[in-house]
CSV table of C-alpha atoms in Angstrom, one decimal:
chain,number,residue,atom,x,y,z
A,1,MET,CA,-5.8,-21.5,23.5
A,2,LYS,CA,-9.1,-19.6,24.4
A,3,LYS,CA,-9.3,-17.8,27.6
A,4,LYS,CA,-11.4,-18.8,30.6
A,5,ALA,CA,-13.3,-16.1,32.5
A,6,ILE,CA,-15.2,-15.4,35.4
A,7,VAL,CA,-17.6,-12.7,34.8
A,8,VAL,CA,-18.8,-10.5,37.4
A,9,PHE,CA,-21.5,-8.3,37.3
A,10,PHE,CA,-21.5,-5.3,39.7
A,11,THR,CA,-24.7,-3.4,41.0
A,12,VAL,CA,-23.0,-1.7,43.6
A,13,LEU,CA,-20.0,0.8,44.4
A,14,ILE,CA,-18.0,0.1,47.6
A,15,LEU,CA,-16.8,3.2,49.7
A,16,SER,CA,-14.3,2.6,52.5
A,17,VAL,CA,-14.4,4.6,55.6
A,18,ALA,CA,-11.4,3.6,57.1
A,19,PHE,CA,-11.1,6.2,60.0
A,20,SER,CA,-14.7,5.3,61.3
A,21,GLY,CA,-14.5,1.2,61.1
A,22,VAL,CA,-17.3,1.1,59.3
A,23,ALA,CA,-18.2,1.6,55.5
A,24,GLY,CA,-20.9,2.5,53.0
A,25,TYR,CA,-22.1,1.3,49.6
A,26,ALA,CA,-24.8,3.1,47.9
A,27,ILE,CA,-26.9,2.8,44.5
A,28,GLY,CA,-28.9,6.3,44.1
A,29,LYS,CA,-31.0,6.6,47.5
A,30,ASN,CA,-30.3,3.4,49.0
A,31,GLU,CA,-27.9,3.1,51.5
A,32,VAL,CA,-26.0,-0.3,53.7
A,33,ILE,CA,-24.1,0.1,56.6
A,34,ALA,CA,-21.1,-2.6,56.8
A,35,THR,CA,-18.3,-3.2,59.3
A,36,LEU,CA,-14.9,-3.2,58.3
A,37,ALA,CA,-13.5,-6.6,58.8
A,38,GLN,CA,-9.7,-5.9,59.3
A,39,HIS,CA,-9.8,-9.5,61.7
A,40,ILE,CA,-10.3,-11.5,58.5
A,41,LYS,CA,-7.6,-13.7,57.1
A,42,ILE,CA,-8.1,-14.8,53.5
A,43,THR,CA,-6.1,-17.9,52.2
A,44,ASN,CA,-5.3,-19.7,49.4
A,45,ASP,CA,-5.4,-23.6,50.3
A,46,GLY,CA,-4.0,-23.1,53.7
A,47,ARG,CA,-2.1,-20.4,52.4
A,48,GLU,CA,-2.3,-16.3,53.7
A,49,ILE,CA,-3.3,-14.1,50.6
A,50,ASP,CA,-1.6,-10.8,51.0
A,51,ILE,CA,-4.1,-7.9,50.2
A,52,GLY,CA,-2.3,-4.9,51.4
A,53,LYS,CA,-4.2,-2.2,52.6
A,54,ASP,CA,-7.6,-3.3,51.0
A,55,VAL,CA,-10.5,-4.9,53.9
A,56,PRO,CA,-13.0,-7.1,53.7
A,57,LEU,CA,-16.6,-6.1,54.5
A,58,THR,CA,-19.0,-8.0,56.9
A,59,TYR,CA,-22.7,-7.3,56.5
A,60,ASN,CA,-25.7,-9.1,57.2
A,61,ASN,CA,-23.5,-12.1,58.7
A,62,ARG,CA,-21.8,-12.2,55.3
A,63,THR,CA,-18.2,-11.5,54.2
A,64,TYR,CA,-17.3,-9.4,51.1
A,65,LEU,CA,-14.0,-9.8,49.9
A,66,PRO,CA,-11.9,-6.4,47.7
A,67,VAL,CA,-12.3,-8.4,44.0
A,68,ARG,CA,-9.2,-6.9,42.7
A,69,ALA,CA,-6.4,-7.6,45.5
A,70,VAL,CA,-8.0,-10.9,45.9
A,71,SER,CA,-7.8,-11.6,42.5
A,72,GLU,CA,-4.6,-10.2,41.4
A,73,ALA,CA,-2.8,-12.5,44.9
A,74,LEU,CA,-4.5,-15.2,42.8
A,75,GLY,CA,-2.3,-14.4,39.7
A,76,TYR,CA,-5.7,-13.6,37.8
A,77,GLU,CA,-5.9,-10.3,35.6
A,78,ILE,CA,-8.9,-7.6,36.2
A,79,GLU,CA,-10.4,-5.5,33.8
A,80,TRP,CA,-13.0,-2.9,34.3
A,81,PHE,CA,-15.4,-2.2,31.9
A,82,SER,CA,-17.6,0.6,32.6
A,83,SER,CA,-19.8,0.9,29.6
A,84,SER,CA,-21.7,-2.3,30.7
A,85,ASN,CA,-20.6,-1.9,34.7
A,86,THR,CA,-18.7,-5.6,34.5
A,87,VAL,CA,-15.6,-6.9,35.9
A,88,ASN,CA,-13.7,-9.1,33.8
A,89,VAL,CA,-11.5,-11.7,35.8
A,90,SER,CA,-9.2,-13.7,33.9
A,91,MET,CA,-6.2,-15.7,34.0
A,92,PRO,CA,-2.8,-14.3,31.8
A,93,GLU,CA,-2.3,-16.2,29.0
A,94,GLU,CA,0.6,-17.3,30.0
A,95,ALA,CA,-1.0,-19.2,32.8
A,96,TYR,CA,-2.2,-22.0,30.6
A,97,PRO,CA,-1.9,-24.8,30.5
A,98,VAL,CA,-1.9,-25.7,34.7
A,99,VAL,CA,1.1,-28.3,33.7
A,100,SER,CA,2.6,-29.0,30.1
A,101,MET,CA,5.1,-31.1,28.0
A,102,ASP,CA,5.2,-30.8,24.5
A,103,GLY,CA,2.4,-32.2,22.8
A,104,ILE,CA,0.1,-32.7,26.1
A,105,GLU,CA,-1.2,-30.2,28.1
A,106,ILE,CA,-3.2,-30.3,31.8
A,107,ILE,CA,-5.9,-27.7,31.4
A,108,ASP,CA,-7.8,-27.7,34.6
A,109,SER,CA,-8.1,-30.1,37.6
A,110,SER,CA,-10.2,-30.3,41.3
A,111,THR,CA,-9.7,-32.0,43.7
A,112,SER,CA,-12.4,-33.6,46.6
A,113,LEU,CA,-11.7,-35.0,50.0
A,114,ASP,CA,-13.2,-37.5,52.4
A,115,LEU,CA,-12.5,-36.1,55.7
A,116,MET,CA,-15.5,-38.4,57.8
A,117,SER,CA,-12.8,-40.0,59.6
A,118,SER,CA,-9.6,-40.3,60.9
A,119,THR,CA,-8.0,-40.9,57.5
A,120,ALA,CA,-8.1,-38.6,54.4
A,121,ILE,CA,-8.8,-39.8,50.7
A,122,GLN,CA,-8.4,-37.3,48.0
A,123,ARG,CA,-9.2,-37.2,44.4
A,124,VAL,CA,-8.4,-35.3,41.6
A,125,ASN,CA,-9.8,-35.0,38.4
A,126,VAL,CA,-7.7,-33.8,35.4
A,127,ILE,CA,-9.0,-32.5,32.0
A,128,VAL,CA,-5.9,-33.2,29.8
A,129,ASN,CA,-5.3,-31.9,26.1
A,130,GLN,CA,-3.2,-34.0,23.9
A,131,THR,CA,-1.9,-31.8,20.9
A,132,LYS,CA,-0.1,-34.1,18.6
A,133,GLU,CA,0.8,-37.7,18.0
A,134,LEU,CA,3.6,-39.1,20.7
A,135,ASP,CA,5.8,-42.0,20.4
A,136,PHE,CA,6.1,-43.0,23.7
A,137,GLU,CA,3.0,-43.5,26.7
A,138,PRO,CA,2.8,-40.4,29.3
A,139,THR,CA,2.5,-40.7,32.5
A,140,LEU,CA,0.1,-38.0,35.0
A,141,ILE,CA,1.7,-38.0,38.8
A,142,PHE,CA,-0.4,-37.2,41.6
A,143,GLU,CA,1.4,-36.1,45.1
A,144,VAL,CA,0.3,-35.4,48.1
A,145,LEU,CA,2.0,-33.3,50.5
A,146,LYS,CA,2.3,-32.7,54.0
A,147,ASN,CA,4.1,-29.7,55.2
A,148,GLY,CA,5.9,-29.6,51.8
A,149,VAL,CA,6.6,-33.2,52.1
A,150,VAL,CA,5.6,-35.7,49.6
A,151,ILE,CA,3.9,-38.5,51.5
A,152,ASP,CA,1.7,-40.0,48.7
A,153,SER,CA,2.1,-40.6,44.8
A,154,GLN,CA,-0.4,-42.2,41.9
A,155,THR,CA,-0.1,-42.3,38.7
A,156,ALA,CA,-2.1,-42.9,35.4
A,157,GLN,CA,-0.9,-43.8,31.8
A,158,LEU,CA,-1.9,-41.2,29.6
A,159,GLU,CA,-3.2,-41.9,25.6
A,160,GLN,CA,-0.6,-41.4,22.9
A,161,THR,CA,-3.2,-40.2,20.4
A,162,LEU,CA,-4.8,-36.3,20.1
A,163,GLY,CA,-8.0,-35.2,22.1
A,164,ARG,CA,-9.0,-33.8,25.5
A,165,SER,CA,-10.0,-36.7,28.1
A,166,ILE,CA,-10.5,-36.1,32.1
A,167,VAL,CA,-8.6,-38.8,34.4
A,168,GLU,CA,-9.2,-39.8,37.7
A,169,LEU,CA,-6.6,-40.1,40.2
A,170,LYS,CA,-6.9,-41.4,43.6
A,171,SER,CA,-4.6,-40.9,47.1
A,172,ARG,CA,-4.2,-44.0,49.3
A,173,GLN,CA,-5.7,-43.2,52.9
A,174,PHE,CA,-3.2,-41.8,55.3
A,175,SER,CA,-4.0,-40.3,58.8
A,176,HIS,CA,-4.7,-36.6,59.2
A,177,GLN,CA,-5.3,-36.6,62.9
A,178,LEU,CA,-7.3,-33.5,63.1
A,179,GLY,CA,-9.8,-34.6,66.2
A,180,SER,CA,-13.2,-35.4,65.9
A,181,SER,CA,-14.1,-32.1,67.9
A,182,LEU,CA,-13.5,-29.8,65.0
A,183,THR,CA,-16.5,-29.0,62.4
A,184,SER,CA,-16.4,-30.0,58.9
A,185,ASP,CA,-14.8,-26.1,58.3
A,186,GLU,CA,-12.7,-26.4,61.3
A,187,ARG,CA,-11.2,-29.6,59.9
A,188,LEU,CA,-11.1,-28.6,56.5
A,189,GLN,CA,-9.2,-25.5,57.0
A,190,LYS,CA,-6.7,-27.2,59.4
A,191,TYR,CA,-6.2,-29.8,56.4
A,192,HIS,CA,-5.6,-27.5,54.2
A,193,GLU,CA,-2.9,-25.9,56.6
A,194,GLN,CA,-1.0,-29.2,56.1
A,195,PHE,CA,-1.8,-31.0,52.9
A,196,SER,CA,-1.4,-29.8,49.6
A,197,TYR,CA,-1.1,-31.6,46.4
A,198,ARG,CA,1.0,-31.4,43.2
A,199,LEU,CA,0.7,-32.5,39.2
A,200,LYS,CA,3.6,-33.5,37.0
A,201,ILE,CA,3.7,-35.1,33.5
A,202,LYS,CA,6.6,-37.2,32.4
């Protein structure tokens, strides 16, 4: 299977000055002063990422994250190509697919949320690749978890024939009790701290 990759072209060189609380990065004669943002936490679906001694930077009201530390914490591989000043971010070959069984693979998934009311609807679009004819009808299972406990489970029947398809699954409404006084970003952050999802094939 061909690797997916995100290619990031770097036009700046980041230099950290930990003892002074600021960092400068420069190209040629252009210099910028940025602040070391040691107070900033980085989370993945509400779970904090340990980036070790690498520290985010803030400049011009924007936050810049250490690409190697964050990517490796998420399980990605980082390659640096000095000839083109390119950083290549890719998942290791063994990480594909996301979920699999003999003859069928989930190769990607994306979710969307509706947090406009006191109930949440979570949808997931799943790209499924079937590599051989099956003599049974496989089932895709979408589970929503709250603090690690399954609170909703939805299923979809998959095809038995070869090919790639997109399957949409939608959870039932369930109360998230996040409070109407929170901003949209705050509600989303608190939602991800409590809720997660997972996919299975059987």
